[in-house]
Every structure is written in structure tokens, then in C-alpha cells.
Amino acid sequence: MGTADRMRFGLLPHLGISSDSPGQPCYRSKRSHFPISLDSTSIKTEMTKQKISQIVNSSLLIGGAFLLCAALGMLINPNTFYKFFSPVQLVPDPIPPSQSVSYYWDLKGYAEMALNNQCIAFYPLWPLLIRTLFHPQSVEQAAYAFLVLSAVLFFISLPLLVWIFKKALNHQSLAFLVVLAFSLSPMAIFRVIGYTESFFTILSAIFIWCCLRQSRLHETLRLALVFCVTFVMSLTRPILMPFIFSSIAALGTIYLFDWLRLERRSRSSLLTNAHHYGEEIKITITLCLATVIGYLPYGLFCLHSRGSFFAPFTDQSLWGTKLGLHLELLLFPKSPLFDLYGLYFPILVLVLSLFLVYFKVRNEEPLVWIPQSPLWLILFLYPPLLVVTYIANYLRLTSNTNWVRQDEISHPPYQGGSNQRIWDKIKPNGSKASRGASSLTKLVTSDFAQSLSHNYLFWFCAYFAVFHSLLIFFTRDRLYSLGRYSFGLPFFFLALGYLCCCIPGKRTNLALWLFIWVSAIALVEQWVNYGQNQWLG
């Protein structure tokens, strides 16, 4: 961490280090005006304490915000309080079973697996932990044990996520906001009421840390840890297809951008480029093997008990999964609104990232329309309207504008020697267009976009969220649980944090805060619905 970074996080004033001193840092004693030299060990110790303090404080704030939302939900509906803290079922399920009201919902299936090992649509590791740690004797005891353990893991995961996101994004305040958005998402309720999200979040955080270059692990150790963590994750949730797709797509993306940098593209250059990504190739192969091998124990158990190696997939197909195209889902999710966000937001993050990184790699500045009014942020509440309105305005501006190519003599090319030409915007009458909200401007991004072109972890996280969006859209007649797949796990939020690093500024922070406030309101509503035994996602 350089001097500028220390000043940013307030470490220099805390240590009494003179930032303008080019030599060894010094500390001025309160009793004396003479500088006392500090060794590097003392400085590192103080910096470590400062970092730990930041992580703890951020975790307490995030945890407190989550508890505040839960408390508000319990005040609105006191049944939520009694249900959450009760070790027994307070209200019997309706007879016959209802599709809109249930006391335990899918948690009952996990509870039954904790009592008796069986092959169903759910995966075995989470129930195995409950069976081993709590030894439940009834569905009620198992369900309450799930709730207790998941709530404990939720608060354990907070400092872990803050630390890892800070390491990945190298930005303390942005890491705090992204983890806050993740923890106040309405799908965060699943991390404390007994579902796999709490345990899988910790596994995901460890997986992210293993894949981070900043972790500085030896290659062999990194691959071994990635294999072990992925193996455990594959016994917790169905990640076979998402992980294989995301890892291969991430590898292909970074390879494509590297290939675009080459002036001369040939078969030999393709092979030469492959040697530059040996570690990413090994991680991809490791992930694919770990997900396949990780399913083997459960698949063999299902083959022995039910006569089908793929029995869990068969059970999941009974949930209404069928290949088809339902265009109405682009406008109406036929489920909670956050399921519609789960369809649009991951795709928008991926498309915008590809757009920014492509032009950064090509050393070009595309002309785009950037809305000036903060009222445009309101359109994020209904993404279809946001997309349609933006495209319509962009097409209107481009159709009303003429373009003239200026000579490169008057406009020298950018650094790097590219033959990029500069395009100026001109009104139909030939005069230059005035700058304003209704004009196209050159998009200038930070240099961080260049680093994303070869960031394997970022592309993996982005494709992981997009995979679920496309899978649900093309296989179901409604977007049930899509918000849970997208916002109940940290992958989308890490990808969002990386994207925010490319477009820093007040508008980005304002959009994040808007998302956080809307999420917090929806989280309160989730707690109210929880007390009414309604479907949560």
C-alpha cells in the first residue's frame, strides 16, 4: 500500500507519519519535538490493526442494518418474531397443501434429509451438517437447527466478505457498499432462516479468495484449494452446469480480449497467447473436474437408492422446468419484482462490461448518450422501461446527427500508435452541436477497465449470474426464484463492484445507494411475508 493509499484510509494521521517525507517514516513524540524512527514492524502492526478495525466496524454497520430491517418487519407483523424464535411449528399447514402458503416451504425437505439420508432434488451436505452437529429427532427440531446455524454463519460471513471484497476491489468504501447491498438484498433473508445460502456464501467467499491474484498463493496450493472448495460446494448446491459454463466463458473472454490487442492475428498468435494464461486454463480444468467429481458421491448414492444416477435432476424437472420461450417475462415476471431484476441486472452488468472493456482494449472512446438527470435512476425500478427508453433516445440522437471524419493531422492518434480516427459531432446544418443532456459524448472510463480484460475472477462471477438468468428465462413460464439465484449469492455483487470501479463518480454511488434503499424496503417486506408463511422467492 503506497503513501496515497495510506492517506486515503487515514492511516498516516493515526500513525503520525509525515507524508511529505521522502525517507524513513518518523513519529513525533508528544513529549518531544524530536522525530523517533519507527521500524517497519511497528508500522505494519499499526496498519494491520487499522485494517482489522475497518473490517470490524464495517461488519457491525452492515449487521446492524440487517437487524434493523428484521426488527421493522417484526414490528409490522409480530408473527414474524414468534415464528423466527420458536423451536416448534406454531401454525399448521393448510389441508390440502396450498401453493401460496406454507410454514416451512422447501426447508421441510432439508429437515427430512437431516433426519433420514435420502435422494431428492436437494443436495446432501447441508443436511449432513445439521445431522452431525445437532442430532435432530423431528422435522421441527431439524428446521430450527437449520435456522440457528444459518444465522450464526450469516454474521460470521460479514467480516469475511468485507475483507475479501476489499482485497478484490482495492477500495474500502466501495467494498462496504457492495457488501451492504448484498446483505440488505431481500434475498438475504434466506441466509438466516435455514437455507443453504449462508453456508454457500462462506464457501463462495473462500472460493473467491482462492481465485484472487492478490492472495499470492503458490500455484499448486491455489489449484488444490480451488478443487477442495469446489468439491464441497458441489455437494451443497447444483453448480455443475453454472460452474462449467462460467469458467469456460471467462477463459474464452480474457483470451479474446488479449487476441484483440494483437495487430496481426494468426493461428500462431493464437497458440502463443494460450501460453500466457496457463494458470487460468489450469483453474478452469480444475473447476470442471471438481464439479463433476463432487457430484459423484451423491449420484452414486441416488443410483443405489433410487436406481438413477441423475435422480436430483429428474426431481428438479418436476418443478415446471421445460425448454421454451416466454417473451412476456421480459415485462412481467409473474413472480416478485426482484425476479425481474434478477433477469435484467446480471445481463446489463455483463453487456456493459464487455462494451467498456472492448473499447478500452481497442484504445477507442465510443460516443454514447449519458443521461444527466438523476431522475433517470428511477427507471432502474422497472428495467424494461429503462432499456427501451435509453435505446429510443440513443437512436433519436444518432439519427438527428451528422458525422464528419477529421484529419488525423489536426487530431493526432492516442498513445499506443493506433490508427484511431476522431469523430466530431455536427448538427445537420454543419455547426457543431452544443453540449448538453441531449447530445452524444465520448465515453471516458478509468484505466481499471483495462485490467478487467484479463481478470478471470470478474468474468467468472459475471457469467455465473447471467447463466441463471438465461436458464430460468428459457426453461420456465415464470421467473420464480431467479432473484434468489442472482442476489442470494455474492458472485453478482462482486462483478457489480468491479464494474463500478470502471465508472467511478457520484452517479455510480447514487445508483448504488438507490439499489440499497430499495433492497432494504423489500427486505422489510420479506420479513413481513415470512411471518405470514408466504412464498419468499
XYZ file of C-alpha atoms in Angstrom, residues 48-246:
199
model
C -2.906 -4.319 10.449
C -4.801 -3.030 13.494
C -6.283 -0.258 11.373
C -7.424 -2.721 8.702
C -8.958 -5.056 11.282
C -10.755 -2.106 12.871
C -12.170 -1.069 9.492
C -13.383 -4.600 8.764
C -14.995 -4.976 12.206
C -16.687 -1.564 12.038
C -17.994 -2.209 8.534
C -19.308 -5.622 9.572
C -21.076 -4.167 12.605
C -22.735 -1.482 10.482
C -23.896 -3.994 7.890
C -25.113 -6.446 10.523
C -26.886 -3.643 12.353
C -28.638 -2.509 9.164
C -29.825 -6.060 8.529
C -31.105 -6.411 12.102
C -32.910 -3.077 11.762
C -34.775 -4.340 8.692
C -35.650 -7.544 10.535
C -36.858 -5.591 13.560
C -39.061 -3.357 11.400
C -40.592 -6.414 9.772
C -41.268 -7.931 13.184
C -42.864 -4.714 14.413
C -45.164 -4.612 11.401
C -46.050 -8.287 11.767
C -45.403 -9.701 15.276
C -45.985 -13.222 13.941
C -42.586 -12.903 12.278
C -40.937 -12.570 15.693
C -42.703 -15.589 17.140
C -42.054 -17.742 14.075
C -38.355 -16.888 13.884
C -37.615 -17.588 17.555
C -39.979 -20.507 18.050
C -38.415 -24.018 18.013
C -41.766 -25.557 17.073
C -44.271 -25.039 14.297
C -46.835 -22.521 15.537
C -49.374 -22.768 12.717
C -50.298 -25.991 10.905
C -50.148 -26.072 7.121
C -53.493 -25.900 5.324
C -55.150 -29.124 4.197
C -54.956 -29.780 1.308
C -51.491 -28.166 0.864
C -51.567 -24.691 -0.646
C -49.205 -23.403 -3.336
C -49.181 -19.919 -1.823
C -48.890 -20.594 1.928
C -46.591 -22.981 3.797
C -44.885 -22.822 7.163
C -41.545 -24.349 6.203
C -41.677 -24.436 2.387
C -38.509 -26.098 0.996
C -36.908 -26.130 4.435
C -39.099 -29.112 5.254
C -37.335 -31.119 2.537
C -33.948 -30.285 4.040
C -35.254 -31.188 7.501
C -36.410 -34.580 6.262
C -32.984 -35.177 4.716
C -31.374 -34.294 8.053
C -33.498 -36.960 9.751
C -33.074 -39.649 7.111
C -30.483 -39.636 4.374
C -32.399 -39.743 1.093
C -32.021 -38.802 -2.556
C -34.267 -35.898 -3.602
C -33.852 -32.638 -5.523
C -31.802 -31.062 -2.715
C -28.128 -31.760 -2.105
C -26.843 -33.638 0.970
C -24.033 -31.681 2.638
C -26.131 -29.020 4.378
C -28.499 -31.583 5.967
C -25.471 -33.721 6.873
C -24.016 -30.843 8.900
C -27.260 -30.461 10.843
C -27.497 -34.206 11.455
C -23.895 -34.299 12.704
C -23.966 -31.183 14.877
C -27.497 -31.182 16.316
C -28.841 -34.765 16.058
C -32.473 -33.672 15.489
C -35.286 -36.100 16.224
C -38.135 -34.344 14.414
C -38.770 -32.024 11.482
C -39.322 -29.128 13.882
C -36.003 -29.691 15.645
C -34.164 -30.005 12.336
C -35.773 -26.866 10.904
C -34.867 -24.855 13.989
C -31.301 -26.190 13.889
C -31.032 -25.063 10.272
C -32.207 -21.595 11.277
C -29.774 -21.280 14.200
C -26.743 -22.424 12.219
C -27.564 -20.292 9.192
C -27.988 -17.175 11.361
C -24.610 -17.790 13.008
C -22.935 -18.308 9.637
C -24.529 -15.111 8.324
C -22.768 -12.946 10.905
C -19.526 -14.893 10.518
C -19.601 -14.257 6.778
C -19.836 -10.463 7.084
C -16.222 -9.682 8.067
C -15.020 -12.373 5.667
C -16.904 -10.757 2.783
C -15.762 -7.237 3.667
C -12.144 -8.367 3.818
C -12.252 -10.313 0.557
C -14.207 -7.660 -1.364
C -11.764 -5.003 -0.131
C -8.862 -7.149 -1.323
C -10.524 -7.748 -4.687
C -11.712 -4.186 -5.386
C -8.882 -2.404 -3.551
C -11.413 0.178 -2.413
C -12.675 0.290 1.157
C -15.829 2.369 0.740
C -16.916 0.574 -2.442
C -16.385 -2.807 -0.812
C -18.542 -1.666 2.101
C -21.352 -0.517 -0.206
C -21.323 -3.693 -2.283
C -21.394 -5.981 0.760
C -24.117 -3.779 2.256
C -26.166 -4.165 -0.935
C -25.663 -7.926 -0.796
C -26.616 -8.143 2.877
C -29.707 -5.932 2.555
C -30.979 -7.659 -0.553
C -34.453 -9.111 0.022
C -32.909 -12.489 -0.735
C -30.563 -12.066 2.225
C -33.375 -13.380 4.409
C -32.567 -16.868 3.109
C -29.165 -16.595 4.802
C -30.750 -16.577 8.277
C -33.848 -18.781 8.037
C -32.177 -22.118 7.426
C -31.425 -22.413 3.720
C -28.107 -23.215 2.043
C -27.327 -19.570 1.181
C -25.492 -18.899 4.462
C -23.161 -21.893 4.190
C -22.739 -21.492 0.444
C -21.879 -17.786 0.871
C -18.934 -18.664 3.097
C -17.803 -21.307 0.616
C -18.169 -18.765 -2.194
C -16.099 -16.220 -0.280
C -13.325 -18.781 0.220
C -13.555 -19.710 -3.460
C -13.217 -16.034 -4.462
C -10.198 -15.644 -2.200
C -8.557 -18.708 -3.736
C -9.008 -17.299 -7.241
C -7.774 -13.805 -6.383
C -4.296 -12.991 -7.657
C -3.860 -10.753 -4.613
C -3.938 -13.832 -2.380
C -0.467 -14.690 -3.743
C -0.865 -18.407 -3.312
C 1.532 -20.877 -4.840
C 0.027 -22.311 -7.993
C -0.154 -25.855 -6.665
C -1.734 -24.737 -3.402
C -4.201 -22.498 -5.258
C -5.337 -25.338 -7.514
C -5.648 -27.718 -4.567
C -7.764 -25.224 -2.607
C -9.944 -24.448 -5.627
C -10.539 -28.158 -6.147
C -11.411 -28.790 -2.488
C -13.729 -25.795 -2.137
C -15.481 -26.527 -5.436
C -15.881 -30.163 -4.416
C -17.603 -29.121 -1.185
C -19.757 -26.555 -2.999
C -20.931 -29.188 -5.486
C -22.282 -31.242 -2.576
C -24.199 -28.233 -1.253
C -25.972 -26.823 -4.321
C -26.309 -27.816 -8.006
C -23.342 -25.961 -9.520
C -22.291 -28.435 -12.205
C -23.616 -26.533 -15.213
C -23.134 -22.960 -13.862
C -19.503 -23.527 -12.898
C -18.529 -25.284 -16.110
C -20.230 -22.633 -18.240
C -18.840 -19.694 -16.229
